[in-house]
Short mmCIF file of N, CA and C in Angstrom, two decimals:
data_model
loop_
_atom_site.label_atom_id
_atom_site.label_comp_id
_atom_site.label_asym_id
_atom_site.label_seq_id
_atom_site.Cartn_x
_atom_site.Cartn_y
_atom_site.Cartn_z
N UNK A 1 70.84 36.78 73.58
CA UNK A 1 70.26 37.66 72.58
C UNK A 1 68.87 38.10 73.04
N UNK A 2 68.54 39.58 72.87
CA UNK A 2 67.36 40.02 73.71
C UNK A 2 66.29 39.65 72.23
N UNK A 3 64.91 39.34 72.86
CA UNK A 3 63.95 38.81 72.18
C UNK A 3 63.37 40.20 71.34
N UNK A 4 62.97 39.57 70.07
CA UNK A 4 62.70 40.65 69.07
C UNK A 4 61.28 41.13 69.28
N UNK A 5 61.35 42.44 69.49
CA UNK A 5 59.19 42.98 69.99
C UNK A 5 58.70 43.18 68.73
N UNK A 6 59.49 43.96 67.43
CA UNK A 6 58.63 44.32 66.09
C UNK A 6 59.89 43.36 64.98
N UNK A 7 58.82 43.17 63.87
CA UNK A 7 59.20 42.26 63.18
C UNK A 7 59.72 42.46 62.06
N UNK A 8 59.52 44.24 61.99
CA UNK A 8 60.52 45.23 60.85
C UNK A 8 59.89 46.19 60.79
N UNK A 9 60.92 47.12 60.53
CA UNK A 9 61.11 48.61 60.86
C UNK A 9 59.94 49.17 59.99
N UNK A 10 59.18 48.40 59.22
CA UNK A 10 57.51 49.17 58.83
C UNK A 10 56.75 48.85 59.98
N UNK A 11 56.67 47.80 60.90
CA UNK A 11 55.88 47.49 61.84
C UNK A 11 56.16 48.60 62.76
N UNK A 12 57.12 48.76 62.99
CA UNK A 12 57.33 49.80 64.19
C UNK A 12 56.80 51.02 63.82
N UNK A 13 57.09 51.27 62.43
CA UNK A 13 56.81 53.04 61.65
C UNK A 13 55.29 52.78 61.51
N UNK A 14 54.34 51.66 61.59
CA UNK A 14 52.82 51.72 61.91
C UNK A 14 52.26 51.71 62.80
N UNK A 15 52.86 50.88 63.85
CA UNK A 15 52.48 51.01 65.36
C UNK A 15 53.14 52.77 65.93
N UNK A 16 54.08 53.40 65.58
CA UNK A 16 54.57 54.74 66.14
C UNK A 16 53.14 55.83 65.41
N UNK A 17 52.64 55.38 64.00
CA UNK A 17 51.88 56.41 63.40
C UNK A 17 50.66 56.27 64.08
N UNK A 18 50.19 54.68 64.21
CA UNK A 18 49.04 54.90 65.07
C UNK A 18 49.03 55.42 66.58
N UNK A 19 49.99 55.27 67.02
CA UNK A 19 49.94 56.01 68.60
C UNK A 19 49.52 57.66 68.24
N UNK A 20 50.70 58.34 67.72
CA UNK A 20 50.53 59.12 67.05
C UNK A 20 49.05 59.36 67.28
N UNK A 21 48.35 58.99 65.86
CA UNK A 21 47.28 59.40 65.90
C UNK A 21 46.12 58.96 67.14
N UNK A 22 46.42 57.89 67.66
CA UNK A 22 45.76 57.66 68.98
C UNK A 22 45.55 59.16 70.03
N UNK A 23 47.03 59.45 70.43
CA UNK A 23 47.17 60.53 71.06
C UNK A 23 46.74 61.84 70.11
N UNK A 24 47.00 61.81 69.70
CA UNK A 24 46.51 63.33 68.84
C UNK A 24 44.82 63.17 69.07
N UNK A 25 43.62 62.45 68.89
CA UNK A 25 42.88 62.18 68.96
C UNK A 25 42.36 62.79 70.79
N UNK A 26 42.83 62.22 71.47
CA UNK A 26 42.75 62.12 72.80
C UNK A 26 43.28 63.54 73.40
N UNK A 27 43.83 64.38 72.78
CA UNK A 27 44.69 64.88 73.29
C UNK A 27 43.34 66.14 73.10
N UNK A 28 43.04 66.17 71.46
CA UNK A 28 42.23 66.76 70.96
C UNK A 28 40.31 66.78 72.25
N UNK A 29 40.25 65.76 72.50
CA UNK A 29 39.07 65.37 73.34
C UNK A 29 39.13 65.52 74.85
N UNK A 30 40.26 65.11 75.17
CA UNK A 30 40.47 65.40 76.67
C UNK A 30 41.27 66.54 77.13
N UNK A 31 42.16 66.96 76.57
CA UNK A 31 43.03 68.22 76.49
C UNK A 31 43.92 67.52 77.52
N UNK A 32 44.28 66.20 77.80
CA UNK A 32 45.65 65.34 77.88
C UNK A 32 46.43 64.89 76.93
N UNK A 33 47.70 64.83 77.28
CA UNK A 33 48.52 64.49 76.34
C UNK A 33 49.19 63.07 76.98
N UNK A 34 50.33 62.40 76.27
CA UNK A 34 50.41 61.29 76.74
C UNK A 34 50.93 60.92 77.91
N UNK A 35 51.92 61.98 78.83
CA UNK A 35 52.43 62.15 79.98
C UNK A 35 51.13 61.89 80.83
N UNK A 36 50.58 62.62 80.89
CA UNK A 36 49.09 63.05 81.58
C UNK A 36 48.03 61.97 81.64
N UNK A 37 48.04 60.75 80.13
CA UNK A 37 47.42 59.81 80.63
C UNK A 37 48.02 58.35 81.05
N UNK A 38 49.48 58.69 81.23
CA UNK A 38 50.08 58.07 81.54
C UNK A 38 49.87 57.63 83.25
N UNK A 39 50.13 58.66 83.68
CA UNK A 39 50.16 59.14 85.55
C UNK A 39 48.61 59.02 85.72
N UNK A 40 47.89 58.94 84.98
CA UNK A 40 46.39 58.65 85.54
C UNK A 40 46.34 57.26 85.41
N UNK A 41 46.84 56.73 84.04
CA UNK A 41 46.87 54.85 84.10
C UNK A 41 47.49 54.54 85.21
N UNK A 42 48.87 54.64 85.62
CA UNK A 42 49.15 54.54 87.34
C UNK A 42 48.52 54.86 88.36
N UNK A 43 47.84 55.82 88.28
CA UNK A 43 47.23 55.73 89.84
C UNK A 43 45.59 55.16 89.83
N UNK A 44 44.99 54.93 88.46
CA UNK A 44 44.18 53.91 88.49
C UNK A 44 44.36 52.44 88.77
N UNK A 45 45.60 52.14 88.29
CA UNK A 45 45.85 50.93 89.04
C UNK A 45 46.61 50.84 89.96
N UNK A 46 46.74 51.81 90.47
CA UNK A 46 47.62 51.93 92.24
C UNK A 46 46.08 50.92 92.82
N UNK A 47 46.88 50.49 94.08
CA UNK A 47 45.74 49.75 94.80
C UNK A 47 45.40 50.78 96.09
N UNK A 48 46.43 51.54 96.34
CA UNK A 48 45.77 52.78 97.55
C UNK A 48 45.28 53.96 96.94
N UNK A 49 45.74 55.01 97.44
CA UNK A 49 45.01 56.20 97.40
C UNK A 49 46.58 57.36 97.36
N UNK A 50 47.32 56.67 97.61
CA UNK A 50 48.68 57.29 97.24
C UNK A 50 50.14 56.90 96.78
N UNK A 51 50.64 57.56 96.39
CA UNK A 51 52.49 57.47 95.76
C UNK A 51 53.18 58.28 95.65
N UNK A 52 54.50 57.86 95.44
CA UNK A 52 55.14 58.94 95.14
C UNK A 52 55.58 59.37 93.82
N UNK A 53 56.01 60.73 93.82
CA UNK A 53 56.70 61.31 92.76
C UNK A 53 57.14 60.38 92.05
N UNK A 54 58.61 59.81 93.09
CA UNK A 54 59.50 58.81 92.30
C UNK A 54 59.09 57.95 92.16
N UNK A 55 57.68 57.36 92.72
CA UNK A 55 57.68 55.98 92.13
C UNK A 55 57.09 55.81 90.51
N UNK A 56 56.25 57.01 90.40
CA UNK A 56 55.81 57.70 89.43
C UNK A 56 57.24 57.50 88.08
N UNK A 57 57.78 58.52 88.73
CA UNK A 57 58.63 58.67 87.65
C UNK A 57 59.94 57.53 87.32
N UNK A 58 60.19 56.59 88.15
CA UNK A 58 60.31 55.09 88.00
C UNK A 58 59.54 54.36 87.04
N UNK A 59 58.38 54.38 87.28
CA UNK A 59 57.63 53.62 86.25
C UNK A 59 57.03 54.09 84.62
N UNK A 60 56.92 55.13 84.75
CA UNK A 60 57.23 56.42 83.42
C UNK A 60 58.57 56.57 82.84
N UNK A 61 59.42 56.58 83.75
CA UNK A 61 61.16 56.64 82.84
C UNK A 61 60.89 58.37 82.72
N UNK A 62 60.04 59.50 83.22
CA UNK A 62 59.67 60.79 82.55
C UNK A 62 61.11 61.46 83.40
N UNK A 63 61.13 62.68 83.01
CA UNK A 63 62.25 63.62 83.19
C UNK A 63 61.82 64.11 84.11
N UNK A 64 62.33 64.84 85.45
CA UNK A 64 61.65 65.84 86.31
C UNK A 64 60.81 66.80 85.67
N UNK A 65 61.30 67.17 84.87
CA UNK A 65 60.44 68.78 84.70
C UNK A 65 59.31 68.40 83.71
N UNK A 66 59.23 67.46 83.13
CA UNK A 66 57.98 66.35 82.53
C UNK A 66 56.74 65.99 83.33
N UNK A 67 57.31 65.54 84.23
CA UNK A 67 56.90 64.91 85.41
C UNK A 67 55.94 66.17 86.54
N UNK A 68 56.90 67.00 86.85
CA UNK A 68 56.70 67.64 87.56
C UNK A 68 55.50 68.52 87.04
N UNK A 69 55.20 69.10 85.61
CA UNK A 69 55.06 70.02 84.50
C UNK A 69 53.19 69.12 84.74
N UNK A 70 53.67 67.71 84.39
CA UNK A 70 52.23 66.89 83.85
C UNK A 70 51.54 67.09 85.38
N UNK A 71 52.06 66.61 86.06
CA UNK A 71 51.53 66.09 88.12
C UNK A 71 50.57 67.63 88.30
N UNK A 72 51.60 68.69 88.01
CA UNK A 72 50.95 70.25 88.20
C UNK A 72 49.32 70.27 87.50
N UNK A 73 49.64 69.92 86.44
CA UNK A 73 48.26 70.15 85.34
C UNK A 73 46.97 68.77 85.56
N UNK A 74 47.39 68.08 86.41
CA UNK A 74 46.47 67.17 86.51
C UNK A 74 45.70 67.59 88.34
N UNK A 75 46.44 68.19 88.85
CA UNK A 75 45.95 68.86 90.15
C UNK A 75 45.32 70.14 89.41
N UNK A 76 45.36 70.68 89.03
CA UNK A 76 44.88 72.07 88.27
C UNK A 76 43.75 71.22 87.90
N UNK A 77 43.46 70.45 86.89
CA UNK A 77 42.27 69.78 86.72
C UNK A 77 41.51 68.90 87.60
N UNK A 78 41.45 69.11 88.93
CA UNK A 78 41.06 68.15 89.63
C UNK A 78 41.57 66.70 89.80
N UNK A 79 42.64 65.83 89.55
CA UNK A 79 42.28 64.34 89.42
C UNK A 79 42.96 64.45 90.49
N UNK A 80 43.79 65.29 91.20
CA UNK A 80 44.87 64.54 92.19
C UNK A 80 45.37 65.61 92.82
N UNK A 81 45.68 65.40 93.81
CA UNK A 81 46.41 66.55 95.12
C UNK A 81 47.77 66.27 95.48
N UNK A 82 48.66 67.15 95.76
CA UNK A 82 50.18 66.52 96.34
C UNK A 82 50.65 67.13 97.80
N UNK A 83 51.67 66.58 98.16
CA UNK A 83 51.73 66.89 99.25
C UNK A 83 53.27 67.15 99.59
N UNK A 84 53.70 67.12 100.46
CA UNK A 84 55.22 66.92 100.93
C UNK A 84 55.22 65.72 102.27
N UNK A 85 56.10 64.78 102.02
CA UNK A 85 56.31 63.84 103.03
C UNK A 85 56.32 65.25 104.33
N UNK A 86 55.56 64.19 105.67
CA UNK A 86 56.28 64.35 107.32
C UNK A 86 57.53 64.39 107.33
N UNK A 87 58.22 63.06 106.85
CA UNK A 87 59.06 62.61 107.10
C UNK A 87 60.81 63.54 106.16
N UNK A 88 60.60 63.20 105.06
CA UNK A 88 61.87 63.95 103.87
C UNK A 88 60.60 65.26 103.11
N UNK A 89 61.07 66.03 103.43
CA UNK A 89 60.29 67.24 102.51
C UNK A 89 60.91 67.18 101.05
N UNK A 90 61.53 66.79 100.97
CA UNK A 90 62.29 66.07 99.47
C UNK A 90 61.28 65.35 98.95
N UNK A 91 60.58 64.24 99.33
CA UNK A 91 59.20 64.07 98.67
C UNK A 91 58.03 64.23 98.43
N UNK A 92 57.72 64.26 97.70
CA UNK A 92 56.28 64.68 96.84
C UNK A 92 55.50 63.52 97.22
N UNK A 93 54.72 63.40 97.51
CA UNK A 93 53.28 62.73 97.73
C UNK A 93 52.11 62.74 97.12
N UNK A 94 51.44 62.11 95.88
CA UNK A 94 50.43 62.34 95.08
C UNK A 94 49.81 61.30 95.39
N UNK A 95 48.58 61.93 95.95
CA UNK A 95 47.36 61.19 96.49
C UNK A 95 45.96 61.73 95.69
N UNK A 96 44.85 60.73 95.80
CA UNK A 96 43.73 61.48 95.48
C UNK A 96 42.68 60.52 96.13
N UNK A 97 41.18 61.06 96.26
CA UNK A 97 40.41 60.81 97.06
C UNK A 97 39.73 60.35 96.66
N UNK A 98 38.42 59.68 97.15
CA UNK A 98 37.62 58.63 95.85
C UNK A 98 36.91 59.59 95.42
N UNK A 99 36.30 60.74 95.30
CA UNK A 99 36.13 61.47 94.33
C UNK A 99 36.70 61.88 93.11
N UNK A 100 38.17 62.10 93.14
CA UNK A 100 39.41 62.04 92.63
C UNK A 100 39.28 60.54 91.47
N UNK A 101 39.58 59.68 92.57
CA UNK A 101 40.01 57.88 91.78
C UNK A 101 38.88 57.60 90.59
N UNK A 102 37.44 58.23 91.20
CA UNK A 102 36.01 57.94 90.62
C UNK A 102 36.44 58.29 88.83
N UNK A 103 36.89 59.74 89.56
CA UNK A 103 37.23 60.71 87.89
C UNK A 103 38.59 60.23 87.15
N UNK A 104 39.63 59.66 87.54
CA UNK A 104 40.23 59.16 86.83
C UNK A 104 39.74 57.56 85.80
N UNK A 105 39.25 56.96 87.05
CA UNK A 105 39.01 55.86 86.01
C UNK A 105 37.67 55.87 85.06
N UNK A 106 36.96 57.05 85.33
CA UNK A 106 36.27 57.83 84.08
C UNK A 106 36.58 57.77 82.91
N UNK A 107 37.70 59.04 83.33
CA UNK A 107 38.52 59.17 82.00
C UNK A 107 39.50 57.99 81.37
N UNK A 108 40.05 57.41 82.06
CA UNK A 108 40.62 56.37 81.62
C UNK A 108 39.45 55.06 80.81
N UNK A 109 38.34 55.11 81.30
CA UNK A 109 37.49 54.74 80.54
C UNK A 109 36.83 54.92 79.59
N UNK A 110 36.76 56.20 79.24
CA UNK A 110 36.24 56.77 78.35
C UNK A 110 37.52 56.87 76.88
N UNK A 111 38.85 57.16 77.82
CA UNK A 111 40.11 57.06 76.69
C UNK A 111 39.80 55.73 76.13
N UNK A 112 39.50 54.42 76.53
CA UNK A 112 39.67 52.93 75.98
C UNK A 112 38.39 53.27 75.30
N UNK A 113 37.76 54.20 74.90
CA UNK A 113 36.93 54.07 73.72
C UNK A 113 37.35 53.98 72.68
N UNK A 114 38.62 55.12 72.49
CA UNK A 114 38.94 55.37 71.11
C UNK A 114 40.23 54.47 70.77
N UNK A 115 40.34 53.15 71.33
CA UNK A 115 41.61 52.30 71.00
C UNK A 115 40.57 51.72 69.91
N UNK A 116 41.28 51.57 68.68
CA UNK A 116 41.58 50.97 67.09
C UNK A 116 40.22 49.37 67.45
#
C-alpha cells in the first residue's frame, strides 16, 4: 500500500490554493510562471554549468512544447543559452555561465522570500 502524502481532500484543496496563490504572486513580480521557476530550481542545483533538455524534462515530467516554450523564454531573458550536441543534433544542451548561474540563484532567492 503506497504511503498517504495529504491527510484529506481539504488538505490538498489548501495546499493546491496556496500554491496557487504562491505562483500568482511570483508570477505577478517576476513575470515567471511555474514551468520557468521550475528549470531555474534545476539548474541552480545542477552542480555544473550544463544539461540536457531531457534531463530537464525527466525531472519536470513537462510536455515538449512546455518545455521547449519555458527553455525559449528563459534564454530571451538572459538566465541561460542552448545549444545542439557535437555529437546527436537531436539534443539540446542548456548551459549557462556564471554570470547566468549568479542571476538565477538571485532570483531563486529572492522567489524564497515570498514562501508563507
Amino acid at each position: 500500500m503506497e504511503e498517504k502524502v495529504f491527510k484529506s481532500l481539504d488538505e490538498l484543496f489548501l495546499i493546491n490554493q496556496q500554491l496557487k496563490g504562491f505562483f500568482k504572486v511570483v508570477k505577478a513580480h517576476f513575470k515567471l510562471n511555474f514551468e520557468e521557476i521550475y528549470i531555474l530550481n534545476i539548474l541552480n542545483n545542477c552542480q555544473g554549468h550544463e544539461v540536457t533538455a531531457k534531463e530537464i524534462a525527466q525531472q519536470t515530467h513537462l510536455k515538449p512544447y512546455y518545455l521547449t516554450k519555458a527553455l525559449q523564454k528563459l534564454k530571451d531573458l538572459g538566465y541561460l543559452n542552448k545549444k545542439r550536441s557535437d555529437f546527436d543534433e537531436r539534443t539540446v544542451i542548456v548551459f549557462v555561465n556564471d554570470q547566468e548561474k549568479a542571476k538565477i540563484r538571485h532570483t531563486i532567492e529572492e522567489v524564497k522570500k515570498y514562501f508563507i
